[in-house]
XYZ file of C-alpha atoms in Angstrom:
547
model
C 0.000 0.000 0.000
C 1.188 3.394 -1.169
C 0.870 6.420 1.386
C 0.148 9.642 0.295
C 2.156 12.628 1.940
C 0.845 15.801 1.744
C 3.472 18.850 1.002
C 3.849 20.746 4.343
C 2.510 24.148 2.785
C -0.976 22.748 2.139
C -0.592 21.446 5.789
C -0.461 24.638 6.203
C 3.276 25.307 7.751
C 5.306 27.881 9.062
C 5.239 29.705 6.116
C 1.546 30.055 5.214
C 0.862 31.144 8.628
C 3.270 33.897 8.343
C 1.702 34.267 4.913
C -2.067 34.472 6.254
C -1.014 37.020 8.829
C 0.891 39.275 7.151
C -2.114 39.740 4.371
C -4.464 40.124 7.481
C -2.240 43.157 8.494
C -3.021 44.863 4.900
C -6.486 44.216 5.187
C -7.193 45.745 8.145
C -5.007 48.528 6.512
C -7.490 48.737 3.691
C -10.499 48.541 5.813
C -9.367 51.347 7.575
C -8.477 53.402 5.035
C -11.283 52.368 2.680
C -13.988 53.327 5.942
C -12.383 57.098 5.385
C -12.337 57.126 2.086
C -16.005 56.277 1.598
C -17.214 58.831 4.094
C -14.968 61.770 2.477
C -16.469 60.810 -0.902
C -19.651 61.155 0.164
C -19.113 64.355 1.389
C -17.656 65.353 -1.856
C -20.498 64.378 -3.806
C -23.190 65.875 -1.469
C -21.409 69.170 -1.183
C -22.927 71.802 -4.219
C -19.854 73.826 -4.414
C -16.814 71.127 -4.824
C -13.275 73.012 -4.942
C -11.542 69.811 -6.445
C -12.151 66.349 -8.153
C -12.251 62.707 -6.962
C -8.517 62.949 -6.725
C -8.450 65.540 -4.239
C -11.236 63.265 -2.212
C -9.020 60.067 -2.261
C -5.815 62.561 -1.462
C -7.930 63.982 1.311
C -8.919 60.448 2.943
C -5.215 59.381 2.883
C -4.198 62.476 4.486
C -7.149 62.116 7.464
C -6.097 58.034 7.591
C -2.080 58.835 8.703
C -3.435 61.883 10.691
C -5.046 59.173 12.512
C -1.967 57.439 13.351
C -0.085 60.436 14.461
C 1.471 61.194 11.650
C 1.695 65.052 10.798
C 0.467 66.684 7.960
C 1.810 70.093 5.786
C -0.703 72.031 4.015
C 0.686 73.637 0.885
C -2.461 75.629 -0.370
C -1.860 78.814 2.446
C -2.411 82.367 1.877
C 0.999 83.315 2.263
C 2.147 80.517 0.670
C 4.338 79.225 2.779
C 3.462 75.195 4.303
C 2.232 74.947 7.607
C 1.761 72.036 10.033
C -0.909 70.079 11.038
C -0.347 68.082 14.151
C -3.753 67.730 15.790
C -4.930 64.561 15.636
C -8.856 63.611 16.098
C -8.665 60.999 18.563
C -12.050 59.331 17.552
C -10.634 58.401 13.784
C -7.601 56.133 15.779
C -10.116 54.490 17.014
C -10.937 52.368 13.903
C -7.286 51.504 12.892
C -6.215 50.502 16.491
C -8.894 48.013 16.465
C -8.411 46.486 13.078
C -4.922 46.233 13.912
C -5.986 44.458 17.171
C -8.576 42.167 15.843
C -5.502 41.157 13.214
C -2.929 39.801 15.516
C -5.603 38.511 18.298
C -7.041 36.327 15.007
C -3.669 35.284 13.880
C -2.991 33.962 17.662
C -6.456 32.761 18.282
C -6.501 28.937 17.950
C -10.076 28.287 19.776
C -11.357 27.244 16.206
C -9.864 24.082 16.308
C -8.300 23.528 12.938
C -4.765 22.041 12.471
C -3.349 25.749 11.205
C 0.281 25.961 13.348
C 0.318 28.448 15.929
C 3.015 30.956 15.644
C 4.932 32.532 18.093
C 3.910 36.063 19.431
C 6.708 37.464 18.459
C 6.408 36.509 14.609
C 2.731 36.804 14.786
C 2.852 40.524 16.054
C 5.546 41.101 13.088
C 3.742 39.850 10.481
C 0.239 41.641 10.938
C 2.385 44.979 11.791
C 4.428 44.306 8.585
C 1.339 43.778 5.996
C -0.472 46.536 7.901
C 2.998 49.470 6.931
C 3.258 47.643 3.489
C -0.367 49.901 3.061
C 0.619 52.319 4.922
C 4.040 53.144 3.332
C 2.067 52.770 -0.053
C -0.137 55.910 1.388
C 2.397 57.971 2.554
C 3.867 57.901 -0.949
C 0.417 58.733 -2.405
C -0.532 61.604 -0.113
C 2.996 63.279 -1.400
C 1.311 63.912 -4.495
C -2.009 66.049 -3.195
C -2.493 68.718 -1.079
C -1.834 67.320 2.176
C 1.520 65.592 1.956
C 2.975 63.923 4.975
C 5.749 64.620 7.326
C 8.095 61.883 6.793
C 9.700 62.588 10.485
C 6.853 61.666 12.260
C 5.290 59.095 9.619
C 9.076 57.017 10.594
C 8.530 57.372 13.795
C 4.959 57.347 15.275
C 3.296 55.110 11.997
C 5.575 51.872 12.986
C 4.942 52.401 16.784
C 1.269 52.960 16.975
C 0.432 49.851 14.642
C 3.109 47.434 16.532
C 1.516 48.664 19.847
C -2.213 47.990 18.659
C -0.969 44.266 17.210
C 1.030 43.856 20.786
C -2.538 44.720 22.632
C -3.901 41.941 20.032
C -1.401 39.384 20.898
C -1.771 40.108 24.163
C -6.154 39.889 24.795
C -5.441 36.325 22.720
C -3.006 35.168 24.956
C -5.827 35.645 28.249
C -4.818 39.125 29.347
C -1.976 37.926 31.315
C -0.299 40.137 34.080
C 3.339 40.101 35.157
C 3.920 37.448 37.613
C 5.149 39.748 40.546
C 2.396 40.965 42.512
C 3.849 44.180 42.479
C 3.766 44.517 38.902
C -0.045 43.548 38.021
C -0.925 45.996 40.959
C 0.731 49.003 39.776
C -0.777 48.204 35.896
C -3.868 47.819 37.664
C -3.823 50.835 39.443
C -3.038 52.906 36.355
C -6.020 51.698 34.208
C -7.767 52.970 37.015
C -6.417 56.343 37.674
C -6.051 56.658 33.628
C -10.047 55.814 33.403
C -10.990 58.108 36.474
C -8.679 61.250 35.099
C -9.929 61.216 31.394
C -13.655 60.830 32.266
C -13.142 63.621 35.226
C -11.838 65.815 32.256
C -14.471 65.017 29.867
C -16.924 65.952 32.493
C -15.392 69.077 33.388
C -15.457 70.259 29.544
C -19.034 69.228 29.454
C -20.228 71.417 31.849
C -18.099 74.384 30.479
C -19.405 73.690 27.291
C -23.204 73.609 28.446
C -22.449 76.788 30.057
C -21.317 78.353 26.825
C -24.023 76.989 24.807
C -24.631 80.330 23.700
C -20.837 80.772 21.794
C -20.739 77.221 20.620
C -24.307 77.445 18.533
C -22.966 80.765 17.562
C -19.987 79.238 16.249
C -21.209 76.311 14.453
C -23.794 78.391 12.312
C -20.824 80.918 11.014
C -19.227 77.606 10.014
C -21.756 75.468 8.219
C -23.500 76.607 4.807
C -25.596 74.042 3.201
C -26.978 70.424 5.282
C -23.554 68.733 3.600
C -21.910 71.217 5.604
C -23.489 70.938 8.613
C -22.656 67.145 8.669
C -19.129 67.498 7.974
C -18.780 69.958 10.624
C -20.480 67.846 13.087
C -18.502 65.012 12.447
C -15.455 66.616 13.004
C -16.516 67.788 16.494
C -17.708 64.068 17.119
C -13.841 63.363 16.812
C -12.936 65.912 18.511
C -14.678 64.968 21.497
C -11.824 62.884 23.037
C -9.067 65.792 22.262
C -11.725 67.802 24.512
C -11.200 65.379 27.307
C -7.799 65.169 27.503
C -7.864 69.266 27.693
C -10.043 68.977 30.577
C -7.526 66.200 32.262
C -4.704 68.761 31.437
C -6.183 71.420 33.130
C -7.351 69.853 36.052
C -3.663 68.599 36.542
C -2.667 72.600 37.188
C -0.643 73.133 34.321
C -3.351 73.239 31.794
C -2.726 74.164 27.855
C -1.910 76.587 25.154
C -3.918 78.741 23.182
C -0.835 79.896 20.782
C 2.928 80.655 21.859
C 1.533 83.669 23.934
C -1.639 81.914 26.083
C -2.011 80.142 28.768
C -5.317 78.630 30.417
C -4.803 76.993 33.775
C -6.925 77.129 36.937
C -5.255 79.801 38.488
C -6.957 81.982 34.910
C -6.492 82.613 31.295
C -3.155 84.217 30.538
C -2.072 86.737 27.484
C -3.338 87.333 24.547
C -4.782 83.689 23.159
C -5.410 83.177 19.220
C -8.582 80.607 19.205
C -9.685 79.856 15.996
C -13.419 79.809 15.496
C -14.985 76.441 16.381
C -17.715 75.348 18.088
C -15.623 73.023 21.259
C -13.477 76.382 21.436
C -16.104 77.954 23.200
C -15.877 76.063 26.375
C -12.575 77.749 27.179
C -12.499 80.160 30.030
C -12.769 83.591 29.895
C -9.625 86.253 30.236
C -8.752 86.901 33.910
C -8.728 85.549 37.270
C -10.481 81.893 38.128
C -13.078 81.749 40.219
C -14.249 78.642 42.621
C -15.790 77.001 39.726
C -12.305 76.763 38.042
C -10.593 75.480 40.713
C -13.044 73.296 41.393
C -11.753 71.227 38.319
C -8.773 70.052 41.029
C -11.059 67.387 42.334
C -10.183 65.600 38.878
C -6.749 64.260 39.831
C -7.179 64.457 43.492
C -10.161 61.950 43.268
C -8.168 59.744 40.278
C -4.686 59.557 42.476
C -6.972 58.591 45.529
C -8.088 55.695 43.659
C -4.543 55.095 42.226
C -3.191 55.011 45.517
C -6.159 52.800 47.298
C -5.969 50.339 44.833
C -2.720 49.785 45.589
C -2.997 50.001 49.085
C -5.956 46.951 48.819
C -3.800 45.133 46.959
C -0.875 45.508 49.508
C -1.782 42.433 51.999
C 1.295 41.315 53.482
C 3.778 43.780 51.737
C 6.237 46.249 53.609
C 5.881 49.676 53.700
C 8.707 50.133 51.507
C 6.862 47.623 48.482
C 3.830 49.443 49.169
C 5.895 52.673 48.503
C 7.474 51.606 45.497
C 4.364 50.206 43.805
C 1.931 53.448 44.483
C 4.981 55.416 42.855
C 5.415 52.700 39.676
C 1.548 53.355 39.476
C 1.890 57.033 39.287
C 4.969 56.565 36.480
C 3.314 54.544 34.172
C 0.151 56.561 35.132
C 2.322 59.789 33.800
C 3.602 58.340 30.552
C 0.011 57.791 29.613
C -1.467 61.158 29.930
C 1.779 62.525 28.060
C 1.247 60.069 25.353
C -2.469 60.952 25.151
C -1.824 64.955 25.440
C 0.905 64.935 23.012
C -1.800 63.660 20.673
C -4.827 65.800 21.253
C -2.348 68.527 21.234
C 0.095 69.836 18.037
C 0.747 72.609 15.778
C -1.743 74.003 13.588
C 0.175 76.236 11.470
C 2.913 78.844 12.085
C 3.541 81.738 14.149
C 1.490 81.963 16.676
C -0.350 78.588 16.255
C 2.989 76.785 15.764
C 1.580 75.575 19.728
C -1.764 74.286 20.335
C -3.267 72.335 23.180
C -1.537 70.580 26.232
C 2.185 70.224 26.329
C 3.295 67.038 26.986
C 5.845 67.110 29.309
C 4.104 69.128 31.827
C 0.960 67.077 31.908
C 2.790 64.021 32.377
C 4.865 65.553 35.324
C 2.237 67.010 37.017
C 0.121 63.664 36.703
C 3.275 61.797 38.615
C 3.440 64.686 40.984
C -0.229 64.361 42.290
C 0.242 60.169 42.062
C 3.684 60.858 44.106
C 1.900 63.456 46.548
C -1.712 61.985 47.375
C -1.428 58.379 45.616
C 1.937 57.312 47.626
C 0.443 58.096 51.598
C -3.328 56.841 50.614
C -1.732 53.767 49.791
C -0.008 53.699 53.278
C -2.989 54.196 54.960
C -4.927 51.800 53.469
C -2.736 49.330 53.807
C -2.262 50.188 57.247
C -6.177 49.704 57.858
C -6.060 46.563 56.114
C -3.838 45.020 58.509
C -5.304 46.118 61.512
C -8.874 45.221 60.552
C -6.992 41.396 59.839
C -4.996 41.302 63.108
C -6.287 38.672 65.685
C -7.799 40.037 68.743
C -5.618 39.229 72.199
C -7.275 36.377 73.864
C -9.067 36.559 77.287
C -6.816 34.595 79.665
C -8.599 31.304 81.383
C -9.545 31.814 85.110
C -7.605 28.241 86.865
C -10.460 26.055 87.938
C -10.933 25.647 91.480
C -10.886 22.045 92.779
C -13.336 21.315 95.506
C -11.886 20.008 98.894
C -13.160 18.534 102.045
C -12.496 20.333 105.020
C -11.943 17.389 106.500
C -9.478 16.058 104.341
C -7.225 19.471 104.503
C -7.419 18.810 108.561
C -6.590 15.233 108.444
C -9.294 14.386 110.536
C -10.888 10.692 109.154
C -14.846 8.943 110.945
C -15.634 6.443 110.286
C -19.348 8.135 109.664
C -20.145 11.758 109.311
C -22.688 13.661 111.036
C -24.524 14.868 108.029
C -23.701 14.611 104.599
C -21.430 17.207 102.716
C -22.970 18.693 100.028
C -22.002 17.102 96.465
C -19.365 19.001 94.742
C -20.412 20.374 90.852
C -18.797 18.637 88.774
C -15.621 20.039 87.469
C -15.611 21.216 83.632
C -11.558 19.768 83.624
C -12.523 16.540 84.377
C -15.786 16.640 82.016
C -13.727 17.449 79.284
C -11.188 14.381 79.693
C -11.690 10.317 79.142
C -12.833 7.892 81.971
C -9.365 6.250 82.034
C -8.298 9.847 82.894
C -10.673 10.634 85.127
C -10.111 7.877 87.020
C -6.585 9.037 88.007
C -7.221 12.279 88.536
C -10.210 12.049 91.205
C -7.601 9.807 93.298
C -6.717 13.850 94.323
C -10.153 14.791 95.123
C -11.833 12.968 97.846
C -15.361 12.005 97.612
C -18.028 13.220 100.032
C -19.557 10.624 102.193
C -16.694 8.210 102.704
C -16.709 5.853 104.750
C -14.385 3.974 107.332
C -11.713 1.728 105.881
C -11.845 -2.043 106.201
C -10.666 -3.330 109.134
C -6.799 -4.484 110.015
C -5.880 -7.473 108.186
C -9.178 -7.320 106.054
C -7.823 -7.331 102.410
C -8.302 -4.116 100.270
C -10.880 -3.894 97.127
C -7.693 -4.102 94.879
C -6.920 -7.329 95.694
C -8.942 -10.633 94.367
C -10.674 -12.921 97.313
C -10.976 -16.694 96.611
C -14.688 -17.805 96.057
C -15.846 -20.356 98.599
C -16.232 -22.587 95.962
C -12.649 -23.068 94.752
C -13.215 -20.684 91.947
C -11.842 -16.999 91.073
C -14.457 -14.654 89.691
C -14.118 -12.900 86.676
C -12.608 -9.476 86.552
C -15.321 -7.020 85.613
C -15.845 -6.197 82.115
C -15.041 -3.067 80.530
C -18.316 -1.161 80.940
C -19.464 -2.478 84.424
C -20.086 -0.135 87.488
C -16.830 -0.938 89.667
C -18.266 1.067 92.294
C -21.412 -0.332 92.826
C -20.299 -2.624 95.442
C -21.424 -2.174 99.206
C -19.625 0.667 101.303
C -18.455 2.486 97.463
C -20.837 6.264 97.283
C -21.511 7.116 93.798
C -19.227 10.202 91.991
C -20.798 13.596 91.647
C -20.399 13.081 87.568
C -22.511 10.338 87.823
C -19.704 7.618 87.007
C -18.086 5.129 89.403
C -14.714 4.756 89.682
C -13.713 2.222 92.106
C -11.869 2.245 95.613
C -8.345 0.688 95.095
C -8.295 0.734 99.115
C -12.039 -1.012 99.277
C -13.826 1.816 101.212
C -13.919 5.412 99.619
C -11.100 7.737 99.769
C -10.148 7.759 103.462
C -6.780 6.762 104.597
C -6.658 3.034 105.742
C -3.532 4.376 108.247
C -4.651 7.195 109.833
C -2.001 9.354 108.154
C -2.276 13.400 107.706
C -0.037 13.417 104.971
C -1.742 10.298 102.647
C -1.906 10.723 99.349
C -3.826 8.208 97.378
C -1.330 8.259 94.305
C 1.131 6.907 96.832
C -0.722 3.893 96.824
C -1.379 3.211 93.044
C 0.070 -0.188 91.776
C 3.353 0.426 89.999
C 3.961 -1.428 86.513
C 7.296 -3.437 87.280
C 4.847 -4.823 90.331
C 3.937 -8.572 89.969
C 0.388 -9.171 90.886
C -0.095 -12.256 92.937
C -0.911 -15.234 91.208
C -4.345 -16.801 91.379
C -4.412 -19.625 94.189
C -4.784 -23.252 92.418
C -7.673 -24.700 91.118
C -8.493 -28.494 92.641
C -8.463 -30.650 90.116
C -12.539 -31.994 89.405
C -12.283 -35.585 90.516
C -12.787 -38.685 88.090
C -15.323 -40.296 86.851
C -13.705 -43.467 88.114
C-alpha cells in the first residue's frame, strides 16, 4: 500500500501562517483606510460647491487616515504661501485603525477554532500583521505626497511603525488571556493605572461638558458661522464628534494645574487665562475660560486628579496584603509613572501645531501634563496607599485572647485537717462537677479524682481485712471474673456514687479515706506500679474422676 504525503505548505506550515497574517495586516489597513475614504467621498459628492475632483477626495482620505496614526500633515495651499503644520490629531478616527490592527494579531494567535493551522509565536505573529499593515501604509504615505496634504516623513518614521506594533502587541496580548506580570507588584501598579487613567480622562471630559453647556450660547454661535448648506453641517459635526476625546484630555490637562496653550503667547490653567490667546473659530473652542482671574468654579476642576490619584493610591494600598511599607511605597509610585507616561502620550496627541507663528503651539504640552500627573500620584497616591494598607492590617490582626480563670478544685475540710470517721454527722454537700474533668476520658478521670476525695466516705476495712484491689478466693474453689469493661466498679457495698454520675472504684475497698490514719496520705502513693507482679491466682483443685 502506497501512502500519500501531503506537502507541508498545504498542511499549512510555518510559512503560510506567516503568509495568512501578514495579508491580514493589509487588510485591516485597507479597511481602515477604505472606511475614510467612503465617508470623504460622500461628502464630496453631497457638497454643491466642490473646490476639487475625486482625486483631491481620495488625497484627502489618505491624508485624514495617517493623521489618525499620528502622523503630521503640511498644508501647501496657504495664503501666504508658505506650508504649515498640522499636528492635531482627532482621537475618535484612531479608534478604527487601532482596532483592526488588534482584531488582526488577536485572530492570527487565536486557535479556539480548532483547525490544524500551526500556531506561531507572538513574536512573529505581532511582526507579520504589523508588517502587511505598513506595506499599506508606506504605499499611502507615498500617495498623499502627491495632493495637497503631503505627509511629514519625520513623524510618519517614527509614530506610523509604533502605533500599529503597539495595537498588534494589545492583540497578541487579549489572545493570549490578558496575562499580568507574575510579581504581585507589577499587576498591581498596571492595575492601578487603568484605574487612575479611566478616572482622570472621564473627570476631564466631564469638566469640559459642563463648560461647554455653560457656553451653549458661543458654541451654537460658532457652528452656524461655520456650516452653509446640510452637507456642511454634517461634515462639521462630524469633526466635532472626533474631537470629542481631544476635549477630554484638555479637561484632564487642566485639572492637573498646568493646563494648555492657546498659541505661543496663552495660557489657560486654573489659576486663569493668561495673554493674549489666538482661538480659531470652532464650536468646542467655546468652552474655554474667559480672560482673567479663576473663580471657585475653576478650581473646582482640582477634584479631577485628586479623586483619580486617591483611587490610584487605594488600589494599591488593597492590593498591599502582606507587603512592607517600603513595596507598598514603590508600587503606588510605579503606578503614578506609568500613570504619567500615559497622559503625556495621550496629550501629546490631542495637542500639536496648527500652522505657524502663533499657532505653531496648540493644546496641552506634553511634558508638563505628564509631570504634574506623577506629581499628584507621588503626593496623594503614595500616603493613601499607606494608609490603606495600614487599615487593612489592623482590621486582619487577631484580637488578644481573654486569659482562662484556673479552675478551682473542691476540697473537704476534713481532708485538709486530716481528721478521718468512720461516719459523718450529716452529709457534705455534692461538689459540681468540674468542667476539667468533664472534658477528659474515663481512664483519665479515674486518676485524677484519686486527688479529690469524695463526700460521704466511709471507714476503711478493718486491720488485716484485704483491700478492694486485691482478688478474694470464692468459697467454691473458683476466682471470679474481673469485671468487664463497661461495668459499674463502684457499685459494690460501702463504694458512694461520683458527683459526675460515674463510678470509679476504691483501690483501698472503702472510699477515699486513709486506711492508716495518716495526715499526709496521698492516694497516688498507693497506686500499683507497673514493674509490680500481681499475685498469682491460688490453684484450682483438680474436678475428681469419673472413676
Amino acid at each position: 500500500m502506497t501512502h500519500v504525503t501531503e506537502h507541508p505548505l498545504v498542511q499549512g506550515g510555518r510559512s503560510a501562517a506567516l503568509a495568512t497574517a501578514c495579508v491580514r495586516g493589509g487588510v485591516a489597513a485597507g479597511l481602515g483606510l477604505g472606511a475614510l475614504a467612503v465617508l470623504v467621498i460622500a461628502a464630496w459628492i453631497s457638497s454643491p460647491y466642490p473646490d476639487s475632483g475625486a482625486g483631491g477626495a481620495l488625497h484627502l482620505a489618505a491624508g485624514l487616515w495617517l493623521l489618525a496614526h499620528g502622523v503630521d500633515l503640511v498644508r501647501t495651499d496657504t495664503l501666504s504661501g508658505l506650508p504649515a503644520p498640522l499636528g492635531v490629531v482627532p482621537m475618535l478616527l484612531v479608534a478604527l485603525p487601532v482596532w483592526l490592527v488588534h482584531r488582526a494579531a488577536r485572530d492570527t494567535l487565536d486557535t479556539s477554532d480548532g483547525g490544524d493551522r500551526p500556531r506561531l509565536s507572538t513574536g512573529a505573529a505581532v511582526a507579520a500583521v504589523a508588517g502587511g499593515y505598513l506595506l499599506v501604509a508606506a504605499a499611502t504615505v507615498a500617495y498623499s505626497g502627491s495632493g495637497p496634504l503631503p505627509a511629514d516623513l519625520i513623524t510618519a518614521g517614527l509614530w506610523l511603525p509604533a502605533v500599529v506594533v503597539g495595537a498588534a502587541g494589545t492583540g497578541a496580548w487579549t489572545a493570549l488571556g490578558r496575562p499580568l506580570p507574575g510579581q504581585r507588584q507589577a499587576a498591581a501598579a498596571l492595575r492601578a493605572v487603568g484605574l487612575g487613567l479611566v478616572t482622570l480622562v472621564g473627570g476631564g471630559a466631564v469638566a469640559a461638558a459642563v463648560s461647554l453647556a455653560l457656553h451653549a450660547r458661543q458654541a451654537q454661535a460658532a457652528y452656524t458661522g461655520l456650516v452653509g448648506e446640510w452637507s456642511g453641517s454634517v461634515t462639521v459635526l462630524l469633526l466635532v464628534l472626533a474631537l470629542l476625546p481631544n476635549m477630554a484630555v484638555w479637561g484632564a490637562a487642566y485639572g492637573l494645574g498646568p493646563g494648555f496653550t492657546l498659541g505661543t503667547g496663552a495660557m489657560a490653567t486654573p489659576l486663569g487665562l493668561a495673554g493674549d490667546p489666538a482661538v480659531p473659530a470652532f464650536p468646542l473652542l467655546a468652552a474655554l475660560p474667559a480672560e482673567g482671574r479663576g473663580t471657585w468654579l475653576h478650581w473646582a476642576v482640582v477634584a479631577v486628579p485628586l479623586a483619580a490619584a486617591v483611587l490610584q493610591g487605594r488600589r494599591v494600598g488593597r492590593s498591599a496584603g502582606n507587603w512592607t511599607a517600603r513595596d507598598t511605597s514603590l508600587t503606588a509610585l510605579g503606578a503614578a509613572w506609568g500613570c504619567g507616561a500615559a497622559v503625556a502620550v495621550l496629550a501629546g496627541a490631542a495637542g500639536g501645531p496648527l500652522g505657524t507663528g502663533r499657532l505653531a503651539a496648540f493644546g496641552p504640552v506634553w511634558w508638563q501634563a505628564g509631570a504634574a500627573t506623577v506629581l499628584w500620584g507621588a503626593c496623594v497616591g503614595v500616603p493613601v496607599s499607606l494608609g490603606v494598607r495600614a487599615w487593612g492590617r489592623r482590621a486582619l490582626r487577631p484580637k488578644r485572647k481573654q486569659k482562662q480563670k484556673p479552675v478551682s478544685v473542691p476540697v473537704v475540710a476534713g481532708a485538709e485537717s486530716g481528721a478521718v470517721s468512720g461516719a459523718t454527722d450529716a452529709p457534705a454537700p455534692s461538689p459540681a462537677p468540674s468542667p476539667a474533668l468533664s472534658s477528659v476520658p474515663a481512664a483519665l478521670k479515674g486518676l485524677l479524682s484519686g486527688l479529690v476525695p469524695a463526700p460521704g466516705a466511709v471507714s476503711p476495712p478493718a486491720p488485716g481485712a484485704p483491700g478492694a484491689g486485691q482478688t478474694q478466693p470464692h468459697p467454691s474453689g473458683t476466682v471470679p471474673e474481673p469485671a468487664r469493661a463497661g461495668s459499674d466498679p463502684g457499685s459494690g457495698p460501702g463504694i458512694d456514687p461520683d458527683p459526675d454520675g460515674d463510678r470509679y472504684g476504691d483501690p483501698y475497698g472503702g472510699g477515699y479515706t486513709d486506711p492508716y490514719d495518716d495526715s499526709g496520705f496521698e492516694p497516688y502513693d498507693y497506686l500499683p506500679a507497673a514493674w509490680e507482679p500481681a499475685s498469682p491466682p491460688p490453684p484450682v483443685p483438680p474436678a475428681p474422676s469419673a472413676d
